[in-house]
Amino acid sequence: MATLRDEIYPIRSSDDIVKVRQITREWALMQTFSLVDQTKIVTAASELARNTLEHGRGGEVRIQALQEGPRRGLRLTFTDQGPGIPDLAKALQDGFTTGNGMGLGLSGSKRLMNDFDIQSEVGKGTTVMIARWK
Amino acid sequence: MERIPILKMGSFLLVTVQVDMHDRLAMTLQDDLTGRIVKDRAHGVLIDISSLEIVDSFIGRMIGNIASMARVLDAETVVVGMRPAVAITLVELGLSLPGVRTALNVDQGVELLKECIEERAQGNGHVAG
């Protein structure tokens, strides 16, 4: 698998969420995703960036433009050093929330993407990886 | 501070969201709009989201909240101009905006608002507006 581009952006404020959306849109366009796919990727990125900020007390996102044979992909990895998630299975359920959201962030972004992986350790932090391929 | 303008259109309020909405701006709109419904004695709110490239769960919740608050304040809300890609994504995300009326454009939104208000007036046995 070839990495065409690889960058890291901070998620420290509500403005950074908007910035992550804009960057993700640019990269999805660069990878020639359809408008619907772009919208799905940007929406998932927005959900996870907000999780990183609100539940993880801020962190960063690594964004990678990938190529595997004829397939192009976009992978985003959100990392925080926040409190971690004690019960992952529960956190992945629709409607489960500890904040004041709707509890669709994790489960929803999983549905919007092709690949989804989450690692979390209580007291250490959380890493969520999502990718979409065309 | 940055604000989303709210225009008065007869007994309706029109909000056209033209910027990439960050979370604080969405909260401010919620506050501004409920204030204006009371001040202008509005019976309907039109939220034009045709410029929005995405609606995530936060913005979706904000739209739902506005509709609920407006209803408590005796006003109906119609969301207009949602892009097809946004609609597809919203449903897949798991957000179906329950209780929020939608129309394809502002003209149809105005018609829908008029119908809602008329219906409600008949149902309640008094005339709104």
Short mmCIF file of C-alpha atoms in Angstrom, two decimals:
data_model
loop_
_atom_site.label_atom_id
_atom_site.label_comp_id
_atom_site.label_asym_id
_atom_site.label_seq_id
_atom_site.Cartn_x
_atom_site.Cartn_y
_atom_site.Cartn_z
CA MET A 1 0.00 0.00 0.00
CA ALA A 2 1.40 3.38 -1.00
CA THR A 3 0.91 6.52 1.07
CA LEU A 4 0.44 9.49 -1.23
CA ARG A 5 0.23 12.09 1.50
CA ASP A 6 0.40 11.99 5.26
CA GLU A 7 -0.21 14.89 7.65
CA ILE A 8 -1.19 15.57 11.27
CA TYR A 9 -3.50 18.33 12.48
CA PRO A 10 -4.32 19.38 16.06
CA ILE A 11 -7.83 19.26 17.54
CA ARG A 12 -7.85 21.78 20.38
CA SER A 13 -10.91 23.95 19.78
CA SER A 14 -14.29 24.08 18.10
CA ASP A 15 -12.62 25.96 15.21
CA ASP A 16 -10.28 23.01 14.73
CA ILE A 17 -13.34 20.79 14.10
CA VAL A 18 -14.29 23.08 11.22
CA LYS A 19 -10.68 22.99 9.98
CA VAL A 20 -10.63 19.17 10.09
CA ARG A 21 -13.84 19.15 8.03
CA GLN A 22 -12.30 21.49 5.42
CA ILE A 23 -9.04 19.53 5.18
CA THR A 24 -10.88 16.21 4.95
CA ARG A 25 -13.04 17.64 2.14
CA GLU A 26 -9.92 18.76 0.23
CA TRP A 27 -8.26 15.39 0.61
CA ALA A 28 -11.42 13.48 -0.36
CA LEU A 29 -11.63 15.64 -3.49
CA MET A 30 -7.95 14.99 -4.21
CA GLN A 31 -8.67 11.25 -3.99
CA THR A 32 -11.57 11.82 -6.44
CA PHE A 33 -14.31 10.49 -4.15
CA SER A 34 -17.90 11.07 -5.33
CA LEU A 35 -19.89 13.90 -3.73
CA VAL A 36 -21.88 11.45 -1.57
CA ASP A 37 -18.69 9.70 -0.42
CA GLN A 38 -17.03 13.06 0.31
CA THR A 39 -20.03 14.05 2.42
CA LYS A 40 -19.93 10.76 4.34
CA ILE A 41 -16.20 11.02 5.05
CA VAL A 42 -16.41 14.68 6.13
CA THR A 43 -19.40 13.95 8.39
CA ALA A 44 -17.60 11.02 10.05
CA ALA A 45 -14.49 13.20 10.49
CA SER A 46 -16.61 15.91 12.11
CA GLU A 47 -18.17 13.44 14.57
CA LEU A 48 -14.84 11.95 15.58
CA ALA A 49 -13.05 15.30 15.80
CA ARG A 50 -15.76 16.44 18.23
CA ASN A 51 -15.35 13.25 20.26
CA THR A 52 -11.60 13.90 20.43
CA LEU A 53 -12.24 17.43 21.67
CA GLU A 54 -15.11 16.79 24.08
CA HIS A 55 -14.43 13.32 25.46
CA GLY A 56 -10.67 13.13 24.89
CA ARG A 57 -9.94 16.73 26.02
CA GLY A 58 -8.32 17.44 22.67
CA GLY A 59 -5.80 15.57 20.57
CA GLU A 60 -4.89 15.25 16.92
CA VAL A 61 -5.88 13.68 13.65
CA ARG A 62 -3.54 11.99 11.20
CA ILE A 63 -4.84 12.02 7.67
CA GLN A 64 -3.45 9.74 4.99
CA ALA A 65 -4.18 9.53 1.30
CA LEU A 66 -3.60 5.93 0.27
CA GLN A 67 -3.33 3.90 -2.88
CA GLU A 68 -3.57 0.13 -3.03
CA GLY A 69 -3.40 -1.17 -6.57
CA PRO A 70 -6.15 0.64 -8.46
CA ARG A 71 -7.97 1.55 -5.23
CA ARG A 72 -7.63 4.96 -3.68
CA GLY A 73 -8.44 5.52 -0.04
CA LEU A 74 -8.50 8.04 2.74
CA ARG A 75 -7.64 7.10 6.30
CA LEU A 76 -8.10 9.26 9.37
CA THR A 77 -6.71 8.39 12.77
CA PHE A 78 -7.94 10.38 15.77
CA THR A 79 -5.82 10.19 18.90
CA ASP A 80 -6.31 11.65 22.35
CA GLN A 81 -4.74 11.19 25.77
CA GLY A 82 -8.08 11.60 27.51
CA PRO A 83 -9.80 9.42 30.12
CA GLY A 84 -10.38 6.49 27.73
CA ILE A 85 -13.57 4.46 27.27
CA PRO A 86 -14.30 1.83 29.96
CA ASP A 87 -16.89 -0.13 27.97
CA LEU A 88 -16.21 -0.06 24.22
CA ALA A 89 -19.13 -2.30 23.26
CA LYS A 90 -21.51 0.07 25.02
CA ALA A 91 -19.86 3.16 23.49
CA LEU A 92 -20.45 1.68 20.04
CA GLN A 93 -24.19 1.32 20.59
CA ASP A 94 -26.54 3.76 18.89
CA GLY A 95 -27.83 6.33 21.32
CA PHE A 96 -25.31 5.65 24.08
CA THR A 97 -23.85 8.91 25.35
CA THR A 98 -22.00 10.19 28.36
CA GLY A 99 -21.93 13.75 27.03
CA ASN A 100 -24.80 15.88 25.88
CA GLY A 101 -24.79 14.59 22.30
CA MET A 102 -27.05 12.04 20.68
CA GLY A 103 -24.66 9.13 20.96
CA LEU A 104 -24.32 8.69 17.22
CA GLY A 105 -20.68 9.73 16.85
CA LEU A 106 -18.99 6.35 17.00
CA SER A 107 -21.73 4.09 15.69
CA GLY A 108 -22.67 6.58 12.97
CA SER A 109 -19.14 7.12 11.69
CA LYS A 110 -18.65 3.36 11.62
CA ARG A 111 -21.65 3.07 9.29
CA LEU A 112 -20.41 5.89 7.06
CA MET A 113 -16.97 4.34 6.46
CA ASN A 114 -15.55 1.04 5.13
CA ASP A 115 -12.94 0.46 7.84
CA PHE A 116 -13.32 1.25 11.51
CA ASP A 117 -11.06 0.44 14.42
CA ILE A 118 -11.02 1.71 17.97
CA GLN A 119 -8.45 1.21 20.72
CA SER A 120 -8.97 2.65 24.15
CA GLU A 121 -7.35 2.34 27.52
CA VAL A 122 -8.80 3.88 30.67
CA GLY A 123 -6.52 6.64 31.91
CA LYS A 124 -4.40 6.53 28.76
CA GLY A 125 -6.58 7.67 25.88
CA THR A 126 -8.40 6.63 22.74
CA THR A 127 -7.45 6.08 19.10
CA VAL A 128 -10.09 5.75 16.40
CA MET A 129 -9.12 4.84 12.84
CA ILE A 130 -11.53 5.17 9.94
CA ALA A 131 -10.99 4.66 6.23
CA ARG A 132 -13.00 4.77 3.07
CA TRP A 133 -12.04 3.23 -0.25
CA LYS A 134 -13.26 3.83 -3.74
CA MET B 1 -18.94 37.88 17.58
CA GLU B 2 -19.95 36.09 14.37
CA ARG B 3 -23.71 35.60 14.01
CA ILE B 4 -26.10 34.04 11.53
CA PRO B 5 -28.57 36.72 10.35
CA ILE B 6 -32.29 36.22 11.02
CA LEU B 7 -34.64 37.97 8.56
CA LYS B 8 -38.29 38.75 9.21
CA MET B 9 -40.64 37.74 6.38
CA GLY B 10 -44.22 38.66 7.34
CA SER B 11 -45.06 36.49 10.32
CA PHE B 12 -42.15 34.14 9.56
CA LEU B 13 -38.46 34.25 10.33
CA LEU B 14 -35.92 33.20 7.70
CA VAL B 15 -32.50 31.92 8.62
CA THR B 16 -30.04 31.22 5.84
CA VAL B 17 -27.02 29.35 7.07
CA GLN B 18 -24.22 30.37 4.73
CA VAL B 19 -21.11 29.54 6.68
CA ASP B 20 -19.50 26.32 7.77
CA MET B 21 -21.19 26.15 11.13
CA HIS B 22 -18.95 25.69 14.13
CA ASP B 23 -20.49 24.53 17.38
CA ARG B 24 -20.56 27.89 19.16
CA LEU B 25 -22.27 29.53 16.20
CA ALA B 26 -24.97 26.84 16.27
CA MET B 27 -25.61 27.48 19.96
CA THR B 28 -25.78 31.24 19.38
CA LEU B 29 -28.32 30.74 16.60
CA GLN B 30 -30.49 28.68 18.93
CA ASP B 31 -30.51 31.50 21.50
CA ASP B 32 -30.97 34.31 18.96
CA LEU B 33 -33.80 32.56 17.18
CA THR B 34 -35.87 31.78 20.26
CA GLY B 35 -35.46 35.42 21.32
CA ARG B 36 -36.60 36.66 17.92
CA ILE B 37 -39.65 34.33 17.80
CA VAL B 38 -40.94 36.03 20.94
CA LYS B 39 -39.88 39.57 20.02
CA ASP B 40 -41.30 39.42 16.47
CA ARG B 41 -44.27 37.23 17.45
CA ALA B 42 -43.32 34.89 14.64
CA HIS B 43 -45.50 31.88 13.86
CA GLY B 44 -43.05 30.14 11.63
CA VAL B 45 -39.32 29.63 11.18
CA LEU B 46 -37.64 28.70 7.90
CA ILE B 47 -34.09 27.40 8.13
CA ASP B 48 -32.37 27.34 4.75
CA ILE B 49 -29.47 24.87 4.86
CA SER B 50 -28.82 24.72 1.10
CA SER B 51 -25.29 26.05 1.64
CA LEU B 52 -24.44 23.44 4.26
CA GLU B 53 -22.09 20.79 2.88
CA ILE B 54 -22.59 18.52 5.87
CA VAL B 55 -24.99 18.10 8.77
CA ASP B 56 -23.43 16.11 11.58
CA SER B 57 -25.15 14.97 14.77
CA PHE B 58 -24.36 18.25 16.55
CA ILE B 59 -25.92 20.44 13.86
CA GLY B 60 -28.76 17.92 13.53
CA ARG B 61 -29.45 18.14 17.25
CA MET B 62 -29.36 21.93 17.08
CA ILE B 63 -31.96 21.89 14.28
CA GLY B 64 -34.14 19.49 16.30
CA ASN B 65 -33.80 21.68 19.40
CA ILE B 66 -34.79 24.80 17.48
CA ALA B 67 -37.89 23.03 16.15
CA SER B 68 -38.89 21.87 19.65
CA MET B 69 -38.26 25.26 21.26
CA ALA B 70 -40.13 27.03 18.47
CA ARG B 71 -43.11 24.73 18.95
CA VAL B 72 -43.24 25.53 22.65
CA LEU B 73 -43.18 29.20 21.66
CA ASP B 74 -46.13 28.65 19.30
CA ALA B 75 -44.13 28.63 16.06
CA GLU B 76 -43.59 25.94 13.42
CA THR B 77 -40.20 25.17 11.87
CA VAL B 78 -39.45 24.01 8.34
CA VAL B 79 -35.94 23.12 7.18
CA VAL B 80 -35.43 23.82 3.49
CA GLY B 81 -32.84 23.10 0.82
CA MET B 82 -31.10 20.05 2.21
CA ARG B 83 -28.61 18.71 -0.35
CA PRO B 84 -29.22 15.11 -1.52
CA ALA B 85 -25.74 13.98 -0.39
CA VAL B 86 -26.45 15.46 3.05
CA ALA B 87 -29.79 13.63 3.25
CA ILE B 88 -28.16 10.28 2.34
CA THR B 89 -25.41 10.80 4.91
CA LEU B 90 -27.81 11.92 7.67
CA VAL B 91 -29.91 8.79 7.38
CA GLU B 92 -26.86 6.52 7.32
CA LEU B 93 -25.49 8.34 10.34
CA GLY B 94 -28.73 7.40 12.11
CA LEU B 95 -30.21 10.87 12.31
CA SER B 96 -33.69 11.15 10.84
CA LEU B 97 -34.59 14.54 12.37
CA PRO B 98 -37.84 13.41 14.00
CA GLY B 99 -40.36 16.19 14.45
CA VAL B 100 -38.64 18.45 11.93
CA ARG B 101 -40.60 19.35 8.82
CA THR B 102 -38.66 19.74 5.59
CA ALA B 103 -39.29 21.24 2.15
CA LEU B 104 -37.18 21.35 -0.99
CA ASN B 105 -36.91 25.13 -1.24
CA VAL B 106 -37.96 28.36 0.46
CA ASP B 107 -41.15 28.77 -1.63
CA GLN B 108 -42.39 25.30 -0.75
CA GLY B 109 -41.29 25.86 2.83
CA VAL B 110 -43.46 28.98 3.07
CA GLU B 111 -46.45 27.06 1.69
CA LEU B 112 -45.87 24.24 4.17
CA LEU B 113 -45.62 26.70 7.07
CA LYS B 114 -48.90 28.35 6.04
CA GLU B 115 -50.60 24.94 5.89
CA CYS B 116 -49.22 23.92 9.30
CA ILE B 117 -50.34 27.12 10.93
CA GLU B 118 -53.80 26.92 9.37
CA GLU B 119 -54.19 23.30 10.43
CA ARG B 120 -53.13 24.08 13.94
CA ALA B 121 -55.51 27.03 14.17
CA GLN B 122 -58.41 24.81 13.12
CA GLY B 123 -57.35 22.06 15.51
CA ASN B 124 -57.06 24.47 18.41
CA GLY B 125 -60.32 26.23 17.58
CA HIS B 126 -58.69 29.65 17.32
CA VAL B 127 -56.99 31.56 14.56
CA ALA B 128 -53.25 31.98 14.72
CA GLY B 129 -51.70 35.27 13.57
#
